Coordinates of C-alpha atoms in Angstrom, one line a residue:
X197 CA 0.0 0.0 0.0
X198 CA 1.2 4.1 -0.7
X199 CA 0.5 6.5 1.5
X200 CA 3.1 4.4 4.4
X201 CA 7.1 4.5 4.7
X202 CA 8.5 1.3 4.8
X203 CA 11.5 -0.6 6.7
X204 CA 12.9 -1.7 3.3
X205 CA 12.3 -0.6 0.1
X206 CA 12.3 -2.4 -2.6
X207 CA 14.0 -2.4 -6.5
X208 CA 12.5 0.8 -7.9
X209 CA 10.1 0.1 -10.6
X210 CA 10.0 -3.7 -9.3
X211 CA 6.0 -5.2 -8.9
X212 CA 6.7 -4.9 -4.8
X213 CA 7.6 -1.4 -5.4
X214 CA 4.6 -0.9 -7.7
X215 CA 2.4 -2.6 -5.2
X216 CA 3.7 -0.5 -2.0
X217 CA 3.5 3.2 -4.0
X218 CA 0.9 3.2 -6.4
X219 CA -0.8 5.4 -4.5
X220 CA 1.9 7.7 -3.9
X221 CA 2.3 8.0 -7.7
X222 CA -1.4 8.3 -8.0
X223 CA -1.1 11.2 -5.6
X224 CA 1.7 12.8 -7.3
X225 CA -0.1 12.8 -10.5
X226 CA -3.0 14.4 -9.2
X227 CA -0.9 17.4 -7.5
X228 CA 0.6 17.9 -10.6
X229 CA -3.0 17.9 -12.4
X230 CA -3.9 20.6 -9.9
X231 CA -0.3 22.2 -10.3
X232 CA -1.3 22.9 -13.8
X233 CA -4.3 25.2 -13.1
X234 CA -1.3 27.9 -12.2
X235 CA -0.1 28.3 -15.3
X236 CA -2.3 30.2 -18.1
X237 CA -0.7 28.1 -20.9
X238 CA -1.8 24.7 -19.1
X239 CA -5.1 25.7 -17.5
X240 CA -7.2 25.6 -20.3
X241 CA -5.7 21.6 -21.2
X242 CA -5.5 20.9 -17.2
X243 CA -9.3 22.1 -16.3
X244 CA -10.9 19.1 -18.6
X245 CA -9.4 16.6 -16.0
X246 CA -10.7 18.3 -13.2
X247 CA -14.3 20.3 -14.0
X248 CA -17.4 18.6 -15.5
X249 CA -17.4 19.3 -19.3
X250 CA -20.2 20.3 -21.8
X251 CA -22.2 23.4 -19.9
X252 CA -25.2 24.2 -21.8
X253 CA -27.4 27.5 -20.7
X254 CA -30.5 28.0 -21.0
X255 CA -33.1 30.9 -20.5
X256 CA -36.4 30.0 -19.2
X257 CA -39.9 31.6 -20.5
X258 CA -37.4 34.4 -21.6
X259 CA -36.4 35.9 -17.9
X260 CA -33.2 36.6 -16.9
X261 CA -33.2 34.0 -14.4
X262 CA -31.0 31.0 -16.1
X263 CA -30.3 26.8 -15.9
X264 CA -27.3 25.4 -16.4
X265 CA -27.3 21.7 -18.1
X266 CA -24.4 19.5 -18.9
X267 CA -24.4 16.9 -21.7
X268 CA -21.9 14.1 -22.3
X269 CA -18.9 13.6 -24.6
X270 CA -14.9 12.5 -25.5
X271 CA -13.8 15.0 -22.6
X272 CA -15.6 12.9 -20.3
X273 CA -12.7 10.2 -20.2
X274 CA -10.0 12.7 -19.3
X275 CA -12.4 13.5 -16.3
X276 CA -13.2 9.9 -15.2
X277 CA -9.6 9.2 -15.2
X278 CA -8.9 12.3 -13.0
X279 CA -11.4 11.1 -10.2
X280 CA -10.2 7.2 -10.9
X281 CA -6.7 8.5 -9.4
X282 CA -8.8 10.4 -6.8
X283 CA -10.1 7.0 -5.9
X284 CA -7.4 5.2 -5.6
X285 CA -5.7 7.5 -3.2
X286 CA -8.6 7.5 -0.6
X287 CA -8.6 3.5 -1.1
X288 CA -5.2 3.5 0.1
X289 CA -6.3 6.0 2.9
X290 CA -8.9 3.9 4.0
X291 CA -7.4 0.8 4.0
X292 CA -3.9 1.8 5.4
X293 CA -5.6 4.0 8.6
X294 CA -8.5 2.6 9.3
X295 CA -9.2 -1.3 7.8
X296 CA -5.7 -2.5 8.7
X297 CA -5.6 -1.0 12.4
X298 CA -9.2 -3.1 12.7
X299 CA -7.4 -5.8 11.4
X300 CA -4.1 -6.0 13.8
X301 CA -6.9 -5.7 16.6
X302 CA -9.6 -8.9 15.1
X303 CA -6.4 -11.2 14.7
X304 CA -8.5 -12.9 11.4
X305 CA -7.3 -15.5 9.1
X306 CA -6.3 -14.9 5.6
X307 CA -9.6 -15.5 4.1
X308 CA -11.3 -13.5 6.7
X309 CA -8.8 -10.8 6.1
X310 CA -9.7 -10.6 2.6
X311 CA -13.1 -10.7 2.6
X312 CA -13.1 -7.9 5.5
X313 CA -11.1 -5.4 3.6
X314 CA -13.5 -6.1 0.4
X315 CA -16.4 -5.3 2.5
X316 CA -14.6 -2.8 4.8
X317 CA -13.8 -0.7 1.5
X318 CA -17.7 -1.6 -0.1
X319 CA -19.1 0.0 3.0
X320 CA -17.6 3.5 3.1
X321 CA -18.3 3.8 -1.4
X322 CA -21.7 1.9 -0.9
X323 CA -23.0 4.6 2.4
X324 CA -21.5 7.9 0.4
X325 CA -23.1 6.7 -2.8
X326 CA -26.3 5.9 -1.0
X327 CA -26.6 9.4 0.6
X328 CA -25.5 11.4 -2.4
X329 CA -27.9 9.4 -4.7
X330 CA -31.0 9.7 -2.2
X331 CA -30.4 13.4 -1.8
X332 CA -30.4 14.0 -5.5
X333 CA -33.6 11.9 -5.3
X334 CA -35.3 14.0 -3.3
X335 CA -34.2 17.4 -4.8
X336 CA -35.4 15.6 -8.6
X337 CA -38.6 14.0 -7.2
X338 CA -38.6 11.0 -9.3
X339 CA -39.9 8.7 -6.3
X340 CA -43.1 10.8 -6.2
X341 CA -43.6 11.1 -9.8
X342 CA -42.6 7.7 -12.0
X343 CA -43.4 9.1 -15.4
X344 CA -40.4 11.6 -15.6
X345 CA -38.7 8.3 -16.1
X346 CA -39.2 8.4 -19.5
X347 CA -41.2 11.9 -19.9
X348 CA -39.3 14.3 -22.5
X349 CA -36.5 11.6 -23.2
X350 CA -34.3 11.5 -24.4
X351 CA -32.6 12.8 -21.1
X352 CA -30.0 14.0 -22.4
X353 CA -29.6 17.7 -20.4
X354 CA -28.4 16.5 -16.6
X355 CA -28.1 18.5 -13.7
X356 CA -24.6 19.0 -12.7
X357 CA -24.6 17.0 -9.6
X358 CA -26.5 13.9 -11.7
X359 CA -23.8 14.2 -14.1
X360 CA -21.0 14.4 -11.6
X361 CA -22.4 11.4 -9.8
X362 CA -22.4 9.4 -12.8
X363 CA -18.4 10.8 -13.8
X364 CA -17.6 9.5 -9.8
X365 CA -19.4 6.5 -10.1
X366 CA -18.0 5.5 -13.5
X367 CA -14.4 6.3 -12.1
X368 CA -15.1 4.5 -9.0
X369 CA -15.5 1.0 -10.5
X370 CA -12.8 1.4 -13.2
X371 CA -10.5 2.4 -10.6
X372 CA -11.3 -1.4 -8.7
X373 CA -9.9 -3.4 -11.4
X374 CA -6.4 -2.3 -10.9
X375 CA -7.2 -2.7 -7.3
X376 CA -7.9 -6.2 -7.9
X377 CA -3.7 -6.9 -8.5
X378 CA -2.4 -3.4 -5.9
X379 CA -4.6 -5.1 -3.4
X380 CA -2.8 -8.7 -3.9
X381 CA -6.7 -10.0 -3.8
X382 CA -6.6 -14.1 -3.9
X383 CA -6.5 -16.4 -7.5
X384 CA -10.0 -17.7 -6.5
X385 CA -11.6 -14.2 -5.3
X386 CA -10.4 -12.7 -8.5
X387 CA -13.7 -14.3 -10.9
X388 CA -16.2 -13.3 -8.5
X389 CA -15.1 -9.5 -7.7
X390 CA -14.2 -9.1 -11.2
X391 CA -17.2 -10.3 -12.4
X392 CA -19.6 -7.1 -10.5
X393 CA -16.7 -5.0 -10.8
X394 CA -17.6 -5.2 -14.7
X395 CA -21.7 -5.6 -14.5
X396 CA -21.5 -1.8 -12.3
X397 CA -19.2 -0.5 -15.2
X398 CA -21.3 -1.4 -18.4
X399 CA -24.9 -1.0 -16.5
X400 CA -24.0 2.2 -15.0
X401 CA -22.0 3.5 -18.5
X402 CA -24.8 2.2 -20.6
X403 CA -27.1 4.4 -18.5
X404 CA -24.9 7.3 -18.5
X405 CA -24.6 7.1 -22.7
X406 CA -28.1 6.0 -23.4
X407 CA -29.7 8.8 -21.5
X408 CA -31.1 6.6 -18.7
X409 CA -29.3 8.7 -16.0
X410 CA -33.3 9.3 -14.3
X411 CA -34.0 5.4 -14.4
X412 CA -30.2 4.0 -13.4
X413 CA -30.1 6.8 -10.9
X414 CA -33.3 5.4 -9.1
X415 CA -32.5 1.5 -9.5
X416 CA -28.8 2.6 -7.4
X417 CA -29.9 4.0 -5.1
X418 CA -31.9 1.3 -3.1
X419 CA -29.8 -1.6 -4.5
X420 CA -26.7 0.5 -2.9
X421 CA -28.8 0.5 0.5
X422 CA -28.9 -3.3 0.4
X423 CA -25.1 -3.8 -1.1
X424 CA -24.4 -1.5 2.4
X425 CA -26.5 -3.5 5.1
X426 CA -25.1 -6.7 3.5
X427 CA -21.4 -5.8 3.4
X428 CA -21.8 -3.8 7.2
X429 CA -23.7 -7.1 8.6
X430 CA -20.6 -8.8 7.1
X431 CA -17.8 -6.8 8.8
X432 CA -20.5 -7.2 12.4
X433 CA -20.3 -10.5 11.8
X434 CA -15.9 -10.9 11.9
X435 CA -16.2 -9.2 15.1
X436 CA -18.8 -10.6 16.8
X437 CA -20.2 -14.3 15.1
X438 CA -23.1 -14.0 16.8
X439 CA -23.9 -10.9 15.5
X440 CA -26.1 -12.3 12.8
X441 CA -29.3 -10.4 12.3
X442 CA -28.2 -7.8 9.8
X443 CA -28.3 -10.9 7.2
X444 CA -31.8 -11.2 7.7
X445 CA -32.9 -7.7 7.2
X446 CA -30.4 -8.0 4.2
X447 CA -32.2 -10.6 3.0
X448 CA -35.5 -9.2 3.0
X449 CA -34.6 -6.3 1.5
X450 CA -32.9 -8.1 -1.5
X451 CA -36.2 -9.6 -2.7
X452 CA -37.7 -6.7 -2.1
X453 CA -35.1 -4.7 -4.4
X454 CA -35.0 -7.1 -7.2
X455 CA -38.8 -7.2 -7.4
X456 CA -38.9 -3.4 -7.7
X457 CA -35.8 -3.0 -10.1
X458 CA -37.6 -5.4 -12.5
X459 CA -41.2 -3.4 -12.2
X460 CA -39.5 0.0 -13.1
X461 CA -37.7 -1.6 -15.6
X462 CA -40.9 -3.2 -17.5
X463 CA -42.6 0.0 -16.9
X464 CA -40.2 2.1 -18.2
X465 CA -38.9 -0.4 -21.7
X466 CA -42.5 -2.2 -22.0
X467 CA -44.5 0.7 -21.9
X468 CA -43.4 4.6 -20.8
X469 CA -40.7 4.5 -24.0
X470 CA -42.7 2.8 -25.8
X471 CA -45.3 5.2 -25.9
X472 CA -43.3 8.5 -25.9
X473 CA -44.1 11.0 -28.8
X474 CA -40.3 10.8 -30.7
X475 CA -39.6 7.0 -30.9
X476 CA -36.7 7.0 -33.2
X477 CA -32.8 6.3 -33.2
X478 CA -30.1 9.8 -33.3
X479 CA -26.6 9.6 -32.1
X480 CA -26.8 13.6 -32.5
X481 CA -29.9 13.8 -30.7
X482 CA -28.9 11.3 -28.0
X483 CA -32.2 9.2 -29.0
X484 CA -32.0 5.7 -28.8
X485 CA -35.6 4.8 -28.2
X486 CA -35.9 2.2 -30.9
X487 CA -37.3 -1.6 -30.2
X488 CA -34.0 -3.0 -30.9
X489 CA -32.5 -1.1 -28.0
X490 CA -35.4 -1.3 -25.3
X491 CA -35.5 -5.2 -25.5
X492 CA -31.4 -5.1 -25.2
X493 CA -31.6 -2.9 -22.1
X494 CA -34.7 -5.0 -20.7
X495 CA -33.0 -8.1 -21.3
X496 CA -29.7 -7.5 -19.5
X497 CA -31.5 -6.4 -16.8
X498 CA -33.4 -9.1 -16.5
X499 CA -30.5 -11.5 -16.9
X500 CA -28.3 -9.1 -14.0
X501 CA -31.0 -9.9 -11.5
X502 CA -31.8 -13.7 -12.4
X503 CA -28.1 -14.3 -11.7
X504 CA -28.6 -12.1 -8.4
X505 CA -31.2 -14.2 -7.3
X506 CA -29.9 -17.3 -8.4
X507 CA -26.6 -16.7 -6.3
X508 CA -28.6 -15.4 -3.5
X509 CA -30.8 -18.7 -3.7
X510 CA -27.2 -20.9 -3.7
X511 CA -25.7 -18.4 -1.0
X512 CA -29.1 -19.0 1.0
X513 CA -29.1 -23.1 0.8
X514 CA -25.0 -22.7 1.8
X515 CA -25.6 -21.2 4.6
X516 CA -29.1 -23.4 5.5
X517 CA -27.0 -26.5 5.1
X518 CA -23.8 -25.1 7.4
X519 CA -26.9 -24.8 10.1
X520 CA -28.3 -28.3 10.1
X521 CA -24.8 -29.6 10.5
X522 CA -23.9 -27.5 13.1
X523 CA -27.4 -29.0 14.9
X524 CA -26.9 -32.6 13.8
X525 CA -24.1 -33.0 16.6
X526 CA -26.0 -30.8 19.0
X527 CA -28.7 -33.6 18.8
X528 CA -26.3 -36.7 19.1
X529 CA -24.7 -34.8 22.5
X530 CA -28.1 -34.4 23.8
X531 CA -28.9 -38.2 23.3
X532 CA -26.0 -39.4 24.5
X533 CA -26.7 -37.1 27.0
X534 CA -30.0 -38.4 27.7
X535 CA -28.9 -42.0 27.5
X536 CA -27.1 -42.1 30.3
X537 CA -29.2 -40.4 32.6
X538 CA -31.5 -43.3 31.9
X539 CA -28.9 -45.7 32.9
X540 CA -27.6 -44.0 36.0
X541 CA -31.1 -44.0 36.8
X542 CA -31.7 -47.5 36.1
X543 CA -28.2 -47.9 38.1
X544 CA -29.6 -46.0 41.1
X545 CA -33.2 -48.1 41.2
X546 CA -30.7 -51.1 41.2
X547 CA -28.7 -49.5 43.5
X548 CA -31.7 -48.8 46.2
X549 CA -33.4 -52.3 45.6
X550 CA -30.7 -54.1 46.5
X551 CA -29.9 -52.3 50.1
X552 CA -33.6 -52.7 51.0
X553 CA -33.0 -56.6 50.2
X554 CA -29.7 -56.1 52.3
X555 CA -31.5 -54.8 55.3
X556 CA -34.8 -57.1 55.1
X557 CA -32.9 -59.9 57.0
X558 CA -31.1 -58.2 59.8
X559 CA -34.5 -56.5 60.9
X560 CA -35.9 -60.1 60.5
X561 CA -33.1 -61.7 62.5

């Protein structure tokens, strides 16, 4: 990890070296990003990396009062890739002063260790996402009013904070799979993580360019809510194994989420786009409300949660099975148990009938 001195460095350039100081040269680029905002003859290259590109104005009912839009393009990447470095220096921050300080005081095994620091780092992006996303929620009242899901699209004017959520949450993701080798994460941990590292990158993107932001904004934001309970139950639960009742609620909530992702999305492909006034396809226009496309989008959805319910299902019988073995030997101590309190009782009848056959003779005699 960067961000720490070492006892020993390694071979400059070497993969321990890389592996100890990639956030330190993250860092370092970043300054000198900023750095370049001094200069007049670098500013104007400098600010793409750093400020939210495309600003459209516009006037409304011809007042002097005026909106300011943003729209998507090519300048976006130099953007993402600015707030990808930012994200890989406050992973380091996070996992060298507060995750590993956890970990010295837990004393957990290697697999433990890993699966703690995935859900240690999951946590803080999952609760700042959830927060952020729920407040622009509530400022852009889509909860109350369904239809602006697909009213006027396409969407293709944001708001500058839903744009610069989308620019954070595209750079977040990317930014994890380089983690995946900084982090040293495990051979067999490796499939799985990169696996949703890649469904958040092409949902969320595909959103972002098909001018979805309204309907992939309001499908994150619960399914971050339950991504958070599950992976803070998980880090209660290497503390404390007994502290098992955030699974439940997790649970709960995940049918819950799955079933309401798959009802907006329905409404929205099946029947708000395909009933909106300029059906049509326009790369210019940012229109890509054609057949073609809606059943593409409708069907990956569909497919993402099938495969999240189907590993919930597998994670679900798991964790029923590790339970009734756990019981199975509980049972056989309690027979056991029960067995030979029978026989010490038998033993003590004996016991009893044979001094009253003992004394019977000298009370005779």
């Amino acid at each position: 990890m960067g961000l720490r001195r070492k006892g020993r460095s390694p071979p400059v350039l070497s993969p321990e070296f890389v592996l100890q100081n990639h956030a330190d040269a993250a860092s370092y680029l970043a300054v000198g990003i900023l750095l370049g905002l001094m200069f007049e003859v670098t500013a104007k290259y400098v600010i793409i990396f750093i400020t939210v590109q495309y600003n459209v104005t516009y006037t409304i009912d011809d007042k002097s009062e005026r909106v300011n839009f943003y729209e998507y393009g090519p300048k976006d990447i130099a953007t993402i890739f600015f707030y990808m470095l930012v994200a890989i220096i406050l992973h380091a921050v996070i996992q060298d002063y507060i995750l590993d300080k956890i970990n010295r005081r837990l004393h957990l095994s290697k697999t433990k260790h890993s699966k703690f620091n995935e859900s240690g780092q999951l946590a803080f992006f999952y609760l700042f996402s959830f927060v952020w996303g729920a407040s622009i929620l509530n400022a852009e009242e889509f909860m109350v009013n369904p239809t602006l899901l697909w009213k006027d699209y396409p969407h293709s004017r944001m708001l500058f904070q839903v744009k610069f959520f989308y620019i954070c949450q595209i750079a977040y993701w990317l930014h994890a799979l380089p983690e995946l080798y900084f982090q040293k994460i495990r051979k067999e941990d490796i499939p799985r993580q990169l696996c949703y590292i890649c469904l958040y990158i092409a949902h969320i993107s595909g959103a972002y360019i098909l001018n979805l932001q309204h309907l992939g904004l309001i499908l994150m934001v619960p399914h971050y809510l339950v991504e958070l309970i599950f992976h803070a139950s998980r880090l209660f639960y290497f503390s404390d194994e007994n502290k098992q009742k955030g699974f439940t609620i997790w649970a709960l909530l995940f049918v819950m989420v799955r079933l309401l992702t798959l009802t907006l999305s329905v409404l929205t492909f099946g029947f708000g786009l395909a009933r909106v006034e300029n059906p049509g396809f326009s790369i210019a226009d940012g229109n890509f409300n054609v057949l073609s496309v809606r059943i593409s989008c409708l069907g990956a959805i569909c497919l993402t949660q099938a495969w999240m319910m189907w590993k919930f299902i597998n994670f679900q019988l798991k964790k029923w099975r590790e339970h009734i073995k756990k019981q199975i030997p509980r049972k056989k101590i309690s027979n056991t148990k029960n067995k030979l309190t029978k026989k010490e009782l038998n033993r003590g009848i004996s016991k009893i009938g044979t001094r009253n056959n003992e004394k019977k003779p000298k009370l005779l005699n």
